[in-house]
Tab-separated table of C-alpha atoms in Angstrom:
chain	number	residue	atom	x	y	z
A	1012	MET	CA	24.305	-4.567	10.705
A	1013	LYS	CA	26.187	-7.003	12.297
A	1014	ASN	CA	29.485	-8.093	11.676
A	1015	PHE	CA	30.047	-11.515	13.642
A	1016	ALA	CA	34.222	-11.797	11.923
A	1017	ASP	CA	35.315	-15.644	12.663
A	1018	LYS	CA	38.070	-15.339	13.976
A	1019	LYS	CA	36.730	-13.059	17.156
A	1020	HIS	CA	34.166	-15.428	17.551
A	1021	GLY	CA	36.195	-18.661	17.967
A	1022	GLY	CA	35.784	-19.745	14.033
A	1023	ILE	CA	33.288	-20.159	11.120
A	1024	GLU	CA	31.278	-22.117	13.101
A	1025	GLU	CA	31.282	-20.223	16.741
A	1026	SER	CA	30.623	-17.315	14.622
A	1027	LEU	CA	27.484	-17.917	12.460
A	1028	ASN	CA	25.805	-19.543	15.543
A	1029	SER	CA	26.736	-16.281	16.977
A	1030	ALA	CA	25.431	-14.457	14.156
A	1031	LYS	CA	21.677	-16.595	14.266
A	1032	ALA	CA	21.411	-16.081	18.060
A	1033	TYR	CA	21.301	-11.975	17.335
A	1034	ARG	CA	19.317	-12.230	14.264
A	1035	ASP	CA	16.487	-14.377	16.335
A	1036	ASN	CA	16.439	-11.997	19.084
A	1037	ILE	CA	15.982	-9.068	16.987
A	1038	ILE	CA	12.853	-11.387	15.397
A	1039	ARG	CA	11.663	-11.982	18.557
A	1040	GLU	CA	11.844	-8.516	19.729
A	1041	ASN	CA	10.243	-6.936	15.990
A	1042	PRO	CA	7.529	-9.940	16.120
A	1043	ALA	CA	5.697	-9.173	12.777
A	1044	ILE	CA	3.001	-8.279	12.154
A	1045	SER	CA	-1.039	-9.418	10.719
A	1046	ARG	CA	-2.759	-7.059	7.920
A	1047	LYS	CA	-5.222	-6.713	8.904
A	1048	GLU	CA	-3.491	-4.221	11.331
A	1049	PHE	CA	-1.304	-2.995	10.004
A	1050	CYS	CA	-3.595	-1.284	7.383
A	1051	ARG	CA	-5.487	-0.250	11.094
A	1052	LYS	CA	-2.982	2.790	12.118
A	1053	LEU	CA	-3.795	5.993	11.054
A	1054	ARG	CA	-1.148	7.205	8.168
A	1055	GLN	CA	0.047	10.797	8.210
A	1056	HIS	CA	-1.425	11.699	5.185
A	1057	ASN	CA	-5.211	11.115	5.813
A	1058	THR	CA	-7.529	13.529	6.178
A	1059	SER	CA	-11.023	11.429	6.794
A	1060	GLY	CA	-9.952	9.966	10.235
A	1061	ILE	CA	-10.452	6.335	8.909
A	1062	PRO	CA	-7.276	4.107	6.899
A	1063	GLY	CA	-7.847	3.709	3.902
A	1064	VAL	CA	-11.081	5.889	3.280
A	1065	TYR	CA	-11.211	9.907	1.534
A	1066	ARG	CA	-12.196	11.935	-0.692
A	1067	TYR	CA	-11.283	13.312	-3.840
A	1068	ALA	CA	-11.911	14.923	-6.814
A	1069	LYS	CA	-12.370	14.230	-10.488
A	1070	ARG	CA	-11.781	17.127	-12.039
A	1071	TYR	CA	-12.016	17.926	-16.287
A	1072	THR	CA	-12.482	20.389	-18.763
A	1073	LEU	CA	-15.069	20.839	-20.987
A	1074	LYS	CA	-14.644	22.233	-24.830
A	1075	ASN	CA	-15.963	25.597	-23.655
A	1076	GLY	CA	-13.378	26.251	-21.518
A	1077	VAL	CA	-15.443	25.221	-17.741
A	1078	GLU	CA	-13.693	23.286	-14.661
A	1079	LYS	CA	-15.216	21.067	-13.672
A	1080	ALA	CA	-15.333	18.434	-10.650
A	1081	HIS	CA	-17.106	14.917	-9.989
A	1082	TRP	CA	-16.572	14.061	-5.904
A	1083	TYR	CA	-15.993	10.948	-4.542
A	1084	TRP	CA	-15.579	8.803	-1.898
A	1085	GLU	CA	-12.777	5.910	-1.629
A	1086	ALA	CA	-11.936	3.232	0.634
A	1087	GLN	CA	-8.315	1.013	-0.689
A	1088	TRP	CA	-7.068	-1.705	1.225
A	1089	PRO	CA	-4.038	-3.607	-0.224
A	1090	GLY	CA	-4.042	-6.767	-2.061
A	1091	GLU	CA	-3.256	-10.984	-2.963
A	1092	LYS	CA	0.086	-9.728	-3.774
A	1093	PRO	CA	2.370	-7.213	-1.987
A	1094	GLY	CA	2.454	-3.977	-3.799
A	1095	SER	CA	-1.049	-4.265	-4.940
A	1096	PHE	CA	-4.273	-2.693	-3.905
A	1097	GLU	CA	-7.502	-3.441	-4.520
A	1098	LYS	CA	-10.279	0.298	-3.634
A	1099	GLN	CA	-13.604	1.245	-4.832
A	1100	THR	CA	-15.377	4.065	-5.376
A	1101	PHE	CA	-18.770	6.156	-5.266
A	1102	SER	CA	-19.956	8.820	-6.233
A	1103	ILE	CA	-21.174	12.024	-3.414
A	1104	LEU	CA	-23.589	12.540	-6.538
A	1105	GLN	CA	-25.539	10.135	-6.957
A	1106	TYR	CA	-25.225	9.417	-3.028
A	1107	GLY	CA	-24.677	12.020	-0.869
A	1108	GLU	CA	-21.869	12.976	0.848
A	1109	ASP	CA	-22.667	11.495	4.107
A	1110	LYS	CA	-24.017	8.242	2.418
A	1111	ALA	CA	-20.714	7.621	0.047
A	1112	ARG	CA	-18.326	8.142	2.543
A	1113	GLU	CA	-20.396	5.259	4.667
A	1114	LEU	CA	-20.290	2.630	1.500
A	1115	ALA	CA	-16.520	3.807	1.131
A	1116	ILE	CA	-15.769	2.769	5.399
A	1117	ASP	CA	-18.056	-0.421	5.183
A	1118	ALA	CA	-16.151	-1.617	1.753
A	1119	ARG	CA	-12.888	-1.133	3.466
A	1120	ARG	CA	-14.109	-2.513	6.274
A	1121	LYS	CA	-15.153	-5.831	3.756
A	1122	GLY	CA	-12.152	-5.499	2.210
A	1123	VAL	CA	-9.579	-5.589	5.299
A	1124	SER	CA	-11.401	-8.973	7.307
A	1125	ARG	CA	-10.021	-10.880	4.119
A	1126	LEU	CA	-7.120	-10.261	3.997
A	1127	LYS	CA	-4.543	-12.829	6.144
A	1128	GLY	CA	-1.369	-13.150	6.464
A	1129	VAL	CA	1.234	-10.641	8.035
A	1130	PHE	CA	2.081	-7.622	6.225
A	1131	TRP	CA	4.265	-8.377	3.821
A	1132	ALA	CA	7.207	-5.970	4.767
A	1133	SER	CA	7.276	-7.599	8.189
A	1134	GLU	CA	7.444	-11.163	6.185
A	1135	ARG	CA	10.501	-13.493	8.215
A	1136	PRO	CA	12.115	-16.259	5.289
A	1137	GLN	CA	12.626	-19.245	7.060
A	1138	TYR	CA	15.986	-20.072	7.849
A	1139	ALA	CA	18.078	-22.760	9.063
């Protein structure tokens, strides 16, 4: 953050113009990225090698105390509103390991292909 004091910059108008020029330069040097581009980045915690696709287990305990787990491949992608997301889950029991993974990858690809606009955190407000 930078301060543009009126006295230092020759008055209110000059100070405002300097601040706007500084802001415009920052925006020019750091363009907004598309939502699709953001979704292609592999995150640090990813273990599947495919952004937005992961394998997990829904664990539960039977009345007799035996613990069980159903394994799934899941695809996630951003929703229409900032902070929201959509997902599809594919049972490994139902489809098998490879097919469930393939279906999750395809669901993710289709979900991301429908995204429009820029990544919400890089949206630029409209200034005068």
